């Protein structure tokens, strides 16, 4: 298959996307696909192998043009993390252009990107969540801090629509909390403040929509080499350890698989994702944390590793992702009344 792999992008997670993009291109080539390496620059410019690429809008599907030559492809694989890539905007472009696109479609991508909206849907579906408070930017930060301190004194402050721990802080007490709210607000006017779990275990499950069914992998555990899994622990230090499968009672593992599939179905159940949980090491209680609709795809990333451990090698995993994307009708192609 001719696959257009898009990496880079305009978000703060651009560097991570470039690493993930390289891994996906190699894995696709190893699986026998022909790969087109498209990069989106920090300013939003598109290139194909360093040559400017432009979109020729016209009859659907729209064409891509590189130095006057039409660029033909079967399917797009966006490996873009964060805003303008993982949040439904890129997926919307593909839908509008009539290009088949791997991964969760527009609505699910947008919902998963926004921690507040995802939490509301998850709560409605009965998934267990840590208590949190939210501001859409209109709540005074001092009032938000007062509300949050009623949950407890140690809190996690997060921009609602970011990823890779960018803009996230752990805060103890009011002063740290106010600065943490300022930091998060620099990335998004929508901010959530959540009760911190002391020494949580970080458990992740990969999911894959295969038409009618949603499959879940075995759960894996990340043991960060530092206090919590911040940006440096994720991408700069190699002292974090992955334990696959996670050492958990069988019922907990089964329950996590069920919850991961439930969370994914809330997003429409098409495409793929990594669903993250926090587990209280003392009580064994599990809390849903988030769904990553374009999880990290690097040599050390959990998403492919969990599938490998569940009997799906990376080549077959990518084949399944591409076939599902091609089999799925584009949202806008439903019959006209
Ligand atoms: N409520 C919490 N209690 C304890 N640790 C947390 C909590 N929320 C987040 N963390 C830590 O912060 C990391 C990043 O938070 P997360 O919500 O997953 O944001 P991101 O979308 O940036 O990955 C988690 O992997 C975990 O290490
Ligand atoms: Mg996370």
Coordinates of C-alpha atoms and ligand atoms in Angstrom, one line a residue:
X1 CA 0.0 0.0 0.0
X2 CA 1.1 3.6 -0.6
X3 CA 1.0 5.3 2.8
X4 CA 1.5 9.0 3.4
X5 CA 3.0 9.2 6.8
X6 CA 2.6 12.7 8.3
X7 CA 4.8 13.8 11.2
X8 CA 6.1 17.0 12.9
X9 CA 3.3 19.5 13.2
X10 CA 2.7 22.8 15.0
X11 CA 2.2 21.6 18.5
X12 CA 4.5 21.6 21.5
X13 CA 4.8 17.8 20.9
X14 CA 6.4 18.3 17.5
X15 CA 9.8 16.7 18.4
X16 CA 8.1 13.6 19.8
X17 CA 6.1 13.3 16.6
X18 CA 9.2 13.3 14.5
X19 CA 10.6 10.4 16.4
X20 CA 7.3 8.5 16.2
X21 CA 7.1 9.3 12.5
X22 CA 10.5 7.8 11.8
X23 CA 9.5 4.6 13.7
X24 CA 6.2 4.3 11.8
X25 CA 7.9 4.8 8.4
X26 CA 10.5 2.1 9.1
X27 CA 7.9 -0.4 10.4
X28 CA 5.6 0.2 7.4
X29 CA 8.6 -0.2 5.0
X30 CA 9.6 -3.4 6.8
X31 CA 6.0 -4.7 6.3
X32 CA 6.4 -4.1 2.6
X33 CA 4.5 -0.8 2.2
X34 CA 5.7 2.1 0.2
X35 CA 6.0 5.2 2.3
X36 CA 5.8 8.9 1.5
X37 CA 7.5 11.0 4.2
X38 CA 5.4 14.2 4.7
X39 CA 6.4 16.7 7.4
X40 CA 4.5 19.6 8.7
X41 CA 6.7 22.4 9.9
X42 CA 6.3 24.5 13.1
X43 CA 4.7 27.2 10.9
X44 CA 2.3 24.7 9.3
X45 CA 4.1 24.3 6.0
X46 CA 3.9 20.8 4.3
X47 CA 6.9 19.2 2.7
X48 CA 7.4 15.8 1.0
X49 CA 11.0 14.7 1.3
X50 CA 11.9 18.4 1.9
X51 CA 10.1 19.6 -1.2
X52 CA 7.1 22.0 -0.7
X53 CA 3.8 20.1 -0.9
X54 CA 0.5 21.8 -1.6
X55 CA -3.1 20.8 -1.5
X56 CA -5.1 21.2 -4.7
X57 CA -8.7 21.5 -3.7
X58 CA -11.2 20.6 -6.4
X59 CA -13.2 17.5 -7.1
X60 CA -13.1 15.1 -4.1
X61 CA -10.7 13.5 -3.2
X62 CA -8.5 16.6 -3.3
X63 CA -5.0 16.1 -4.8
X64 CA -1.6 16.7 -3.3
X65 CA 0.9 18.4 -5.5
X66 CA 4.7 18.4 -5.2
X67 CA 6.6 20.6 -7.7
X68 CA 3.8 20.3 -10.2
X69 CA 3.5 16.5 -9.9
X70 CA 0.4 14.9 -8.4
X71 CA 1.3 12.8 -5.4
X72 CA -0.8 9.6 -5.3
X73 CA -1.4 7.6 -2.2
X74 CA -3.9 5.1 -0.7
X75 CA -4.2 6.2 2.9
X76 CA -2.8 8.8 5.3
X77 CA -1.2 7.8 8.6
X78 CA -1.0 10.9 10.8
X79 CA 1.7 10.5 13.5
X80 CA 1.0 14.0 14.9
X81 CA 0.7 14.5 18.7
X82 CA -1.3 17.2 20.4
X83 CA -3.2 20.2 18.9
X84 CA -3.4 20.4 15.0
X85 CA -2.9 16.7 14.6
X86 CA -4.4 14.5 17.4
X87 CA -7.3 16.8 18.2
X88 CA -9.6 16.2 15.2
X89 CA -8.4 19.1 13.1
X90 CA -6.2 17.1 10.8
X91 CA -8.8 14.3 10.7
X92 CA -11.3 16.9 9.7
X93 CA -9.1 18.0 6.8
X94 CA -8.8 14.4 5.6
X95 CA -12.6 13.9 5.8
X96 CA -13.1 17.2 3.9
X97 CA -10.5 16.3 1.3
X98 CA -11.9 12.7 0.9
X99 CA -8.6 11.0 2.0
X100 CA -8.8 7.8 4.0
X101 CA -7.0 8.4 7.3
X102 CA -5.7 6.0 9.9
X103 CA -6.9 6.4 13.5
X104 CA -9.8 7.7 15.5
X105 CA -12.0 10.0 13.3
X106 CA -12.9 13.7 14.0
X107 CA -15.3 13.5 16.9
X108 CA -13.4 11.0 19.0
X109 CA -10.1 12.7 18.4
X110 CA -11.5 16.1 19.5
X111 CA -13.1 14.6 22.6
X112 CA -10.1 12.6 23.7
X113 CA -7.8 15.6 23.3
X114 CA -9.9 17.6 25.8
X115 CA -9.4 16.1 29.2
X116 CA -12.4 17.9 30.6
X117 CA -14.9 16.7 27.9
X118 CA -13.4 13.1 28.1
X119 CA -13.8 13.1 31.9
X120 CA -17.5 14.1 31.6
X121 CA -18.2 11.3 29.1
X122 CA -16.2 8.8 31.2
X123 CA -18.1 9.8 34.3
X124 CA -21.4 9.4 32.5
X125 CA -20.3 5.9 31.4
X126 CA -19.5 5.0 35.0
X127 CA -15.7 4.9 34.7
X128 CA -13.9 5.6 38.0
X129 CA -12.2 9.0 38.1
X130 CA -10.2 11.0 40.6
X131 CA -12.1 14.1 41.8
X132 CA -11.3 17.2 39.9
X133 CA -12.3 20.8 39.3
X134 CA -12.3 22.7 36.0
X135 CA -12.1 26.3 34.7
X136 CA -12.8 27.3 31.1
X137 CA -10.7 30.4 31.7
X138 CA -13.6 32.4 33.1
X139 CA -13.1 31.3 36.7
X140 CA -10.7 33.5 38.7
X141 CA -7.5 31.5 39.5
X142 CA -7.8 32.2 43.2
X143 CA -11.3 30.8 43.2
X144 CA -10.2 27.8 41.2
X145 CA -7.5 27.2 43.8
X146 CA -10.0 27.5 46.7
X147 CA -12.2 24.9 45.0
X148 CA -9.3 22.6 44.2
X149 CA -7.9 22.7 47.8
X150 CA -11.2 21.3 49.0
X151 CA -10.2 18.1 47.2
X152 CA -6.9 17.8 49.1
X153 CA -3.6 19.6 49.4
X154 CA -1.6 17.7 46.7
X155 CA -3.0 18.3 43.3
X156 CA -2.2 17.8 39.6
X157 CA -2.8 20.8 37.4
X158 CA -3.2 20.2 33.7
X159 CA -4.0 22.1 30.5
X160 CA -7.2 20.5 29.2
X161 CA -5.9 20.1 25.6
X162 CA -2.2 19.1 25.7
X163 CA -0.2 15.9 26.0
X164 CA 3.2 14.5 26.8
X165 CA 2.9 16.1 30.3
X166 CA 3.5 19.5 28.7
X167 CA 2.2 22.3 31.0
X168 CA 1.4 19.8 33.8
X169 CA 2.6 20.3 37.4
X170 CA 2.2 18.6 40.7
X171 CA 1.4 21.2 43.4
X172 CA 1.4 21.0 47.2
X173 CA -0.4 23.9 48.9
X174 CA -1.9 27.1 47.7
X175 CA 1.3 29.0 46.5
X176 CA 2.5 26.1 44.3
X177 CA -1.1 25.6 43.1
X178 CA -1.4 29.2 42.0
X179 CA 1.9 29.0 40.0
X180 CA 0.8 25.6 38.5
X181 CA -2.4 27.2 37.3
X182 CA -0.4 30.0 35.7
X183 CA 1.8 27.4 33.9
X184 CA -1.1 25.3 32.7
X185 CA -3.0 28.5 31.5
X186 CA -0.1 29.3 29.2
X187 CA -0.9 26.2 27.2
X188 CA -4.7 26.3 27.3
X189 CA -7.4 28.6 28.8
X190 CA -9.2 25.3 29.8
X191 CA -7.5 24.0 33.0
X192 CA -8.2 21.0 35.2
X193 CA -7.0 20.5 38.8
X194 CA -7.2 17.0 40.0
X195 CA -6.5 15.3 43.3
X196 CA -3.1 13.7 43.2
X197 CA -2.7 10.0 43.9
X198 CA 0.3 9.3 46.1
X199 CA 2.8 7.0 44.4
X200 CA 0.3 5.8 41.7
X201 CA 1.1 2.8 39.4
X202 CA 0.7 3.8 35.8
X203 CA -1.1 1.2 33.8
X204 CA -1.8 1.4 30.1
X205 CA -3.9 -0.7 27.7
X206 CA -3.8 -0.5 23.9
X207 CA -7.0 -0.8 21.9
X208 CA -7.8 -1.4 18.3
X209 CA -11.1 -1.0 16.5
X210 CA -11.5 -3.6 13.9
X211 CA -14.9 -2.8 12.3
X212 CA -17.5 -4.4 14.6
X213 CA -15.1 -5.3 17.4
X214 CA -12.8 -3.4 19.8
X215 CA -9.8 -5.5 20.9
X216 CA -7.8 -4.7 24.0
X217 CA -4.2 -5.7 24.6
X218 CA -2.7 -7.0 27.8
X219 CA -2.1 -4.1 30.3
X220 CA 1.4 -2.8 30.8
X221 CA 3.0 -0.8 33.6
X222 CA 5.3 2.2 33.4
X223 CA 7.6 2.7 36.3
X224 CA 8.9 6.3 35.9
X225 CA 12.5 6.9 36.9
X226 CA 11.3 10.0 38.8
X227 CA 8.5 11.2 41.0
X228 CA 5.9 11.3 38.2
X229 CA 5.9 10.7 34.5
X230 CA 6.8 14.2 33.4
X231 CA 8.1 15.3 29.9
X232 CA 11.8 14.5 30.7
X233 CA 10.9 11.1 32.1
X234 CA 8.9 10.4 28.9
X235 CA 11.5 11.6 26.3
X236 CA 14.9 12.5 27.8
X237 CA 15.7 9.9 30.4
X238 CA 15.8 6.3 29.8
X239 CA 15.4 5.3 33.4
X240 CA 11.7 4.6 33.1
X241 CA 10.9 0.9 32.9
X242 CA 8.1 -0.9 31.1
X243 CA 6.6 -4.0 32.7
X244 CA 4.7 -6.0 30.1
X245 CA 2.3 -7.5 31.0
X246 CA 1.8 -5.6 34.2
X247 CA 1.9 -7.6 37.4
X248 CA -1.7 -7.5 38.3
X249 CA -4.4 -9.8 39.7
X250 CA -6.2 -11.5 36.8
X251 CA -9.5 -9.8 37.7
X252 CA -7.9 -6.3 37.7
X253 CA -6.3 -7.0 34.3
X254 CA -9.7 -8.1 32.9
X255 CA -11.4 -5.1 34.3
X256 CA -8.8 -2.8 32.8
X257 CA -9.4 -4.4 29.4
X258 CA -13.1 -3.8 29.8
X259 CA -12.7 -0.2 30.9
X260 CA -10.3 0.5 28.1
X261 CA -12.8 -0.8 25.5
X262 CA -15.6 1.2 27.2
X263 CA -13.5 4.4 27.0
X264 CA -12.6 3.7 23.4
X265 CA -16.3 3.1 22.4
X266 CA -17.2 6.5 23.9
X267 CA -15.0 7.9 21.1
X268 CA -16.7 5.9 18.4
X269 CA -14.7 2.7 18.6
X270 CA -12.9 3.2 15.3
X271 CA -9.1 3.5 14.8
X272 CA -6.7 2.8 17.7
X273 CA -5.6 4.3 21.0
X274 CA -3.8 3.8 24.2
X275 CA -5.9 4.1 27.3
X276 CA -4.2 5.1 30.5
X277 CA -5.1 4.4 34.1
X278 CA -3.7 5.3 37.5
X279 CA -3.8 2.6 40.1
X280 CA -3.6 3.3 43.9
X281 CA -0.7 1.1 45.0
X282 CA -2.1 0.8 48.5
X283 CA -5.8 0.0 47.9
X284 CA -5.6 -1.5 44.4
X285 CA -8.3 1.0 43.2
X286 CA -8.1 1.9 39.5
X287 CA -8.8 5.3 38.0
X288 CA -9.3 6.1 34.3
X289 CA -6.9 8.9 33.3
X290 CA -7.0 9.5 29.6
X291 CA -7.2 8.1 26.0
X292 CA -4.3 8.9 23.6
X293 CA -5.6 8.6 20.1
X294 CA -2.2 9.0 18.6
X295 CA 0.1 7.5 21.2
X296 CA 3.8 7.5 21.0
X297 CA 5.2 5.2 18.3
X298 CA 8.9 4.9 19.2
X299 CA 11.2 2.0 19.8
X300 CA 10.4 2.3 23.5
X301 CA 6.7 3.1 23.2
X302 CA 4.1 1.2 25.1
X303 CA 1.4 1.1 22.3
X304 CA 3.2 -1.2 19.8
X305 CA 5.0 -3.1 22.6
X306 CA 1.6 -4.0 24.3
X307 CA 0.3 -5.4 20.9
X308 CA 3.6 -7.3 20.4
X309 CA 3.1 -8.9 23.8
X310 CA -0.5 -9.7 22.9
X311 CA 0.5 -11.6 19.8
X312 CA 0.4 -8.9 17.2
X313 CA 3.8 -8.0 15.7
X314 CA 4.3 -4.4 14.6
X315 CA 3.9 -5.1 10.9
X316 CA 0.5 -6.9 11.4
X317 CA -0.6 -4.1 13.8
X318 CA 0.1 -1.4 11.1
X319 CA -1.7 -3.6 8.5
X320 CA -4.7 -3.9 10.8
X321 CA -4.7 -0.1 11.3
X322 CA -4.5 0.6 7.6
X323 CA -7.1 -1.9 6.6
X324 CA -9.6 -0.6 9.1
X325 CA -9.1 3.0 7.9
X326 CA -9.7 1.9 4.3
X327 CA -12.8 -0.2 5.1
X328 CA -14.4 2.6 7.1
X329 CA -16.7 4.9 5.1
X330 CA -15.8 8.6 5.3
X331 CA -18.3 10.4 7.6
X332 CA -19.4 12.8 4.9
X333 CA -20.1 10.1 2.3
X334 CA -23.5 9.0 3.7
X335 CA -26.2 9.1 1.0
X336 CA -27.7 12.6 0.5
X337 CA -31.4 12.9 1.3
Ligands
LIG1 N1 -4.1 12.7 39.6 C1 -2.8 12.3 39.5 N2 -2.1 11.7 40.5 C2 -0.9 11.3 40.4 N3 -0.1 11.4 39.3 C3 -0.7 12.0 38.2 C4 -2.1 12.4 38.2 N4 -2.4 12.9 37.1 C5 -1.3 12.8 36.3 N5 -0.3 12.3 37.0 C6 1.1 12.1 36.4 O1 1.3 13.0 35.4 C7 1.5 12.3 34.1 C8 0.8 13.1 33.0 O2 -0.5 13.3 33.2 P1 -1.6 12.9 32.1 O3 -3.0 13.2 32.6 O4 -1.4 11.6 31.6 O5 -1.3 14.0 31.0 P2 -0.7 13.9 29.5 O6 -1.9 14.0 28.6 O7 0.2 15.1 29.3 O8 0.0 12.6 29.4 C9 0.9 10.9 34.4 O9 1.4 9.9 33.6 C10 1.2 10.7 35.9 O10 2.6 10.4 36.0
LIG2 MG1 -0.6 10.7 29.9

